[in-house]
CSV table of C-alpha atoms in Angstrom, one decimal:
chain,number,residue,atom,x,y,z
A,29,MET,CA,-54.9,31.7,-39.1
A,30,GLY,CA,-52.3,33.0,-41.8
A,31,PRO,CA,-49.6,34.2,-39.2
A,32,LEU,CA,-49.6,30.9,-37.3
A,33,LEU,CA,-48.9,29.1,-40.4
A,34,HIS,CA,-45.8,30.8,-40.7
A,35,GLU,CA,-44.5,29.7,-37.4
A,36,GLN,CA,-41.7,27.1,-38.1
A,37,HIS,CA,-40.5,26.8,-34.4
A,38,LEU,CA,-43.7,26.3,-32.5
A,39,PRO,CA,-43.5,23.7,-29.8
A,40,ALA,CA,-44.7,20.3,-30.7
A,41,THR,CA,-48.1,20.6,-28.6
A,42,GLU,CA,-49.0,23.9,-30.4
A,43,LEU,CA,-48.1,22.3,-33.9
A,44,ILE,CA,-50.4,19.2,-33.1
A,45,ALA,CA,-53.3,21.6,-31.8
A,46,LEU,CA,-52.9,23.7,-34.9
A,47,ILE,CA,-53.0,20.6,-37.1
A,48,ARG,CA,-56.3,19.3,-35.6
A,49,SER,CA,-57.7,22.9,-35.9
A,50,LEU,CA,-57.0,22.8,-39.4
A,51,ALA,CA,-58.3,19.2,-39.8
A,52,ASP,CA,-61.6,20.3,-38.2
A,53,GLN,CA,-62.0,23.2,-40.7
A,54,VAL,CA,-61.4,20.8,-43.6
A,55,VAL,CA,-64.1,18.6,-41.9
A,56,ARG,CA,-66.7,21.3,-41.5
A,57,SER,CA,-65.9,22.6,-44.9
A,58,ARG,CA,-66.7,19.3,-46.4
A,59,LEU,CA,-70.0,19.0,-44.2
A,60,ASP,CA,-71.3,22.4,-45.0
A,61,HIS,CA,-70.9,21.9,-48.8
A,62,ALA,CA,-71.9,18.3,-48.9
A,63,ASP,CA,-75.8,19.1,-49.3
A,64,HIS,CA,-75.2,21.8,-51.9
A,65,ALA,CA,-74.0,20.4,-55.3
A,66,ASP,CA,-73.4,23.8,-56.5
A,67,HIS,CA,-71.1,24.8,-53.8
A,68,ALA,CA,-69.1,21.3,-53.8
A,69,ASP,CA,-66.4,22.9,-56.0
A,70,SER,CA,-66.0,25.7,-53.9
A,71,GLY,CA,-66.1,23.5,-50.8
A,72,THR,CA,-63.2,21.2,-52.4
A,73,LEU,CA,-61.1,24.3,-53.4
A,74,GLN,CA,-61.5,25.7,-49.7
A,75,ALA,CA,-60.4,22.3,-48.4
A,76,GLU,CA,-57.4,22.2,-50.5
A,77,ALA,CA,-56.5,25.6,-49.7
A,78,VAL,CA,-56.7,24.9,-46.0
A,79,LEU,CA,-54.6,21.8,-46.5
A,80,ALA,CA,-51.9,23.9,-48.7
A,81,GLN,CA,-51.9,26.3,-45.9
A,82,SER,CA,-51.3,23.4,-43.4
A,83,ALA,CA,-48.2,22.1,-45.3
A,84,PRO,CA,-45.8,24.4,-43.4
A,85,VAL,CA,-47.2,23.1,-40.2
A,86,PHE,CA,-46.6,19.6,-41.3
A,87,ALA,CA,-43.1,20.6,-42.5
A,88,SER,CA,-42.5,22.1,-39.0
A,89,LEU,CA,-43.9,19.2,-37.3
A,90,TYR,CA,-41.6,16.7,-39.4
A,91,GLY,CA,-38.4,19.0,-38.9
A,92,LEU,CA,-39.4,18.9,-35.1
A,93,THR,CA,-40.0,15.2,-35.2
A,94,ARG,CA,-36.5,15.0,-37.0
A,95,ALA,CA,-34.7,17.1,-34.5
A,96,THR,CA,-36.4,15.1,-31.7
A,97,GLN,CA,-35.0,12.0,-33.1
A,98,LEU,CA,-31.6,13.6,-33.3
A,99,ASP,CA,-31.8,14.9,-29.9
A,100,ALA,CA,-32.9,11.3,-28.7
A,101,LYS,CA,-29.9,9.7,-30.3
A,102,GLU,CA,-27.5,12.3,-29.1
A,103,SER,CA,-28.9,11.8,-25.6
A,104,ARG,CA,-28.6,8.0,-25.9
A,105,ALA,CA,-24.9,8.8,-27.1
A,106,ARG,CA,-24.3,11.1,-24.2
A,107,THR,CA,-26.0,8.4,-21.8
A,108,GLN,CA,-23.8,5.8,-23.0
A,109,ASP,CA,-20.8,8.0,-22.6
A,110,ALA,CA,-21.9,9.0,-19.3
A,111,ARG,CA,-22.3,5.5,-18.3
A,112,LEU,CA,-18.9,4.7,-19.6
A,113,GLU,CA,-17.4,7.3,-17.7
A,114,MET,CA,-19.3,6.1,-14.6
A,115,ASP,CA,-17.9,2.8,-15.1
A,116,ALA,CA,-14.3,4.3,-15.3
A,117,ALA,CA,-14.7,6.4,-12.3
A,118,HIS,CA,-16.2,3.5,-10.4
A,119,LEU,CA,-13.2,1.3,-11.5
A,120,ARG,CA,-10.9,4.2,-10.3
A,121,LEU,CA,-12.6,4.3,-7.1
A,122,GLN,CA,-12.3,0.5,-6.6
A,123,ASN,CA,-8.6,0.7,-7.4
A,124,LEU,CA,-8.2,3.8,-4.8
A,125,LEU,CA,-9.9,1.6,-2.3
A,126,PHE,CA,-7.7,-1.4,-2.8
A,127,GLN,CA,-4.7,0.9,-2.6
A,128,ARG,CA,-5.9,2.5,0.5
A,129,ASN,CA,-6.7,-1.0,2.1
A,130,HIS,CA,-3.2,-2.0,1.1
A,131,ILE,CA,-1.7,1.1,2.6
A,132,GLU,CA,-3.6,0.8,5.9
A,133,ARG,CA,-2.6,-2.9,6.2
A,134,GLU,CA,1.1,-1.8,5.8
A,135,ILE,CA,0.7,0.8,8.3
A,136,ARG,CA,-1.0,-1.5,10.7
A,137,ALA,CA,1.8,-4.1,10.1
A,138,ALA,CA,4.6,-1.6,10.6
A,139,GLU,CA,2.9,-0.5,14.1
A,140,GLU,CA,2.5,-4.0,15.1
A,141,TYR,CA,6.0,-5.0,14.0
A,142,SER,CA,8.2,-6.2,16.7
A,143,SER,CA,11.9,-5.4,16.0
A,144,GLU,CA,14.9,-7.2,17.5
A,145,TYR,CA,16.3,-4.2,19.0
A,146,GLN,CA,13.0,-3.8,21.1
A,147,ASN,CA,13.9,-7.2,23.0
A,148,LEU,CA,17.8,-6.2,23.3
A,149,PRO,CA,19.0,-5.7,26.9
A,150,LEU,CA,20.3,-2.4,26.3
A,151,LEU,CA,22.4,-0.2,28.8
A,152,ASP,CA,20.3,1.8,30.9
A,153,LEU,CA,19.8,5.6,29.6
A,154,ASP,CA,20.9,7.1,32.7
A,155,GLU,CA,24.1,5.0,33.0
A,156,LEU,CA,24.7,5.7,29.3
A,157,ARG,CA,24.3,9.6,30.0
A,158,GLN,CA,27.2,9.3,32.8
A,159,LEU,CA,29.4,7.3,30.5
A,160,ALA,CA,29.0,10.1,27.7
A,161,ALA,CA,29.7,12.6,30.5
A,162,SER,CA,32.7,11.2,31.7
A,163,GLU,CA,36.2,12.2,30.9
A,164,GLN,CA,37.3,9.4,28.6
A,165,PRO,CA,33.8,8.0,27.3
A,166,PRO,CA,34.0,4.5,25.9
A,167,ALA,CA,35.0,3.9,22.2
A,168,GLY,CA,31.7,3.3,20.2
A,169,LEU,CA,29.5,5.8,22.1
A,170,GLU,CA,28.3,9.0,20.3
A,171,VAL,CA,29.3,12.2,22.3
A,172,PRO,CA,27.3,14.3,23.0
A,173,LEU,CA,24.4,12.2,22.8
A,174,PRO,CA,21.1,13.2,21.0
A,175,GLU,CA,18.8,15.3,23.2
A,176,GLY,CA,15.2,16.6,22.6
A,177,ASP,CA,11.7,15.7,22.8
A,178,SER,CA,11.1,15.1,19.0
A,179,ASP,CA,10.6,11.8,17.4
A,180,GLU,CA,13.7,12.4,15.2
A,181,ALA,CA,15.7,13.1,18.6
A,182,ALA,CA,14.3,9.9,20.1
A,183,HIS,CA,15.1,7.8,17.0
A,184,ARG,CA,18.6,9.4,16.8
A,185,LEU,CA,19.1,8.5,20.5
A,186,MET,CA,18.0,5.0,19.7
A,187,LEU,CA,20.4,4.6,17.1
A,188,ALA,CA,23.2,5.9,19.3
A,189,ARG,CA,22.5,3.2,22.0
A,190,LEU,CA,22.2,0.5,19.6
A,191,ALA,CA,25.5,1.6,17.8
A,192,PHE,CA,27.1,1.6,21.4
A,193,GLU,CA,25.5,-1.9,22.0
A,194,LEU,CA,27.2,-3.2,18.8
A,195,ALA,CA,30.4,-1.8,19.8
A,196,GLU,CA,30.4,-3.2,23.1
A,197,ARG,CA,29.4,-6.7,21.8
A,198,LYS,CA,32.3,-6.5,19.3
A,199,ARG,CA,34.6,-5.5,22.1
A,200,PHE,CA,33.2,-8.3,24.2
A,201,GLU,CA,33.5,-10.7,21.6
A,202,GLU,CA,37.3,-9.8,21.0
A,203,GLU,CA,37.8,-10.2,24.6
A,204,ARG,CA,36.4,-13.6,24.6
A,205,LYS,CA,38.6,-14.5,21.7
A,206,GLU,CA,41.4,-13.3,23.5
A,207,LEU,CA,40.7,-15.0,26.6
A,208,GLY,CA,40.0,-18.0,24.7
A,209,ALA,CA,43.2,-18.1,23.0
A,210,VAL,CA,44.7,-17.6,26.5
A,211,LYS,CA,42.7,-20.4,28.1
A,212,ALA,CA,43.8,-22.6,25.0
A,213,LYS,CA,47.3,-21.7,25.5
A,214,LEU,CA,47.1,-22.6,29.2
A,215,VAL,CA,45.4,-25.8,28.5
A,216,LYS,CA,48.1,-26.8,26.4
A,217,GLU,CA,50.7,-26.0,28.7
A,218,ASN,CA,48.8,-27.8,31.3
A,219,GLU,CA,48.8,-30.9,29.0
A,220,VAL,CA,52.5,-30.5,28.4
A,221,LYS,CA,53.1,-30.2,32.3
A,222,LYS,CA,50.7,-33.1,33.1
A,223,ALA,CA,52.3,-35.1,30.6
A,224,ARG,CA,55.9,-34.2,31.9
A,225,LEU,CA,54.6,-34.9,35.5
A,226,GLU,CA,53.1,-38.4,34.3
A,227,GLU,CA,56.6,-39.0,33.1
A,228,LEU,CA,58.3,-38.0,36.2
A,229,GLU,CA,55.8,-40.2,38.2
A,230,LYS,CA,56.6,-43.0,35.9
A,231,GLN,CA,60.5,-42.5,36.5
A,232,LEU,CA,59.8,-42.2,39.9
A,233,THR,CA,57.9,-45.4,40.3
A,234,GLU,CA,60.6,-47.3,38.3
A,235,PHE,CA,63.3,-45.7,40.6
A,236,VAL,CA,61.2,-46.7,43.7
A,237,GLU,CA,60.8,-50.4,42.2
A,238,LYS,CA,64.8,-50.5,41.5
A,239,ALA,CA,65.4,-49.3,44.9
A,240,LYS,CA,63.3,-52.0,46.7
A,241,GLY,CA,64.9,-54.8,44.5
A,242,ILE,CA,68.4,-53.3,45.4
A,243,GLN,CA,67.6,-53.1,49.1
A,244,ALA,CA,66.1,-56.6,48.9
A,245,LYS,CA,69.2,-58.0,47.5
A,246,MET,CA,71.3,-56.4,50.1
A,247,GLN,CA,69.3,-57.9,52.7
A,248,ASP,CA,69.7,-61.3,51.3
A,249,GLU,CA,73.6,-60.9,51.3
A,250,PRO,CA,75.3,-62.4,54.4
A,251,THR,CA,76.7,-59.9,56.8
A,252,ALA,CA,80.5,-59.7,56.8
A,253,ALA,CA,82.3,-61.5,59.6
């Protein structure tokens, strides 16, 4: 049993079994010498010797218990740290999910967005190409027109169509203003002519009335003999 008593790092189960074995030895020693008074002292000495030999075992058990308690404390601390880390990871995951949902909503909104240019009555693309290929392309038309099947080419072509549409509308607006100015001038001239005509009609009416009066007087005068 001597070599076993110096094993300071035995597992807890072996230490407990060893302590039980030492306890059984002490009990048997007590029982063996209980009926013999002359051997009582030797039995006591033997029991004390066994207990003394068991001291390292108890020390090992105490150390193991202490280490177990420290391990349990560290384990609880690690568990708490892991729980905090898990909560933080869960929060980060929730934030990422929120951001993903927000981005997905923005993507859907962008895909479903109906821009004003989609409802504009743009010039037919074939007619636009014919204008671009003419000897004197109209002002505001990008020449040559963007070509290609890529999304970028389609986007540039749409920008060119919109730019030409804007230039044409500005031109039409200028023409409308010019025609409006010409119309206003003609209306003013017509109003002046109308006023002059009315004045002439008034004068003519007065002249006719005077002529009628003169004619009536002439008819009322006696005819010369």
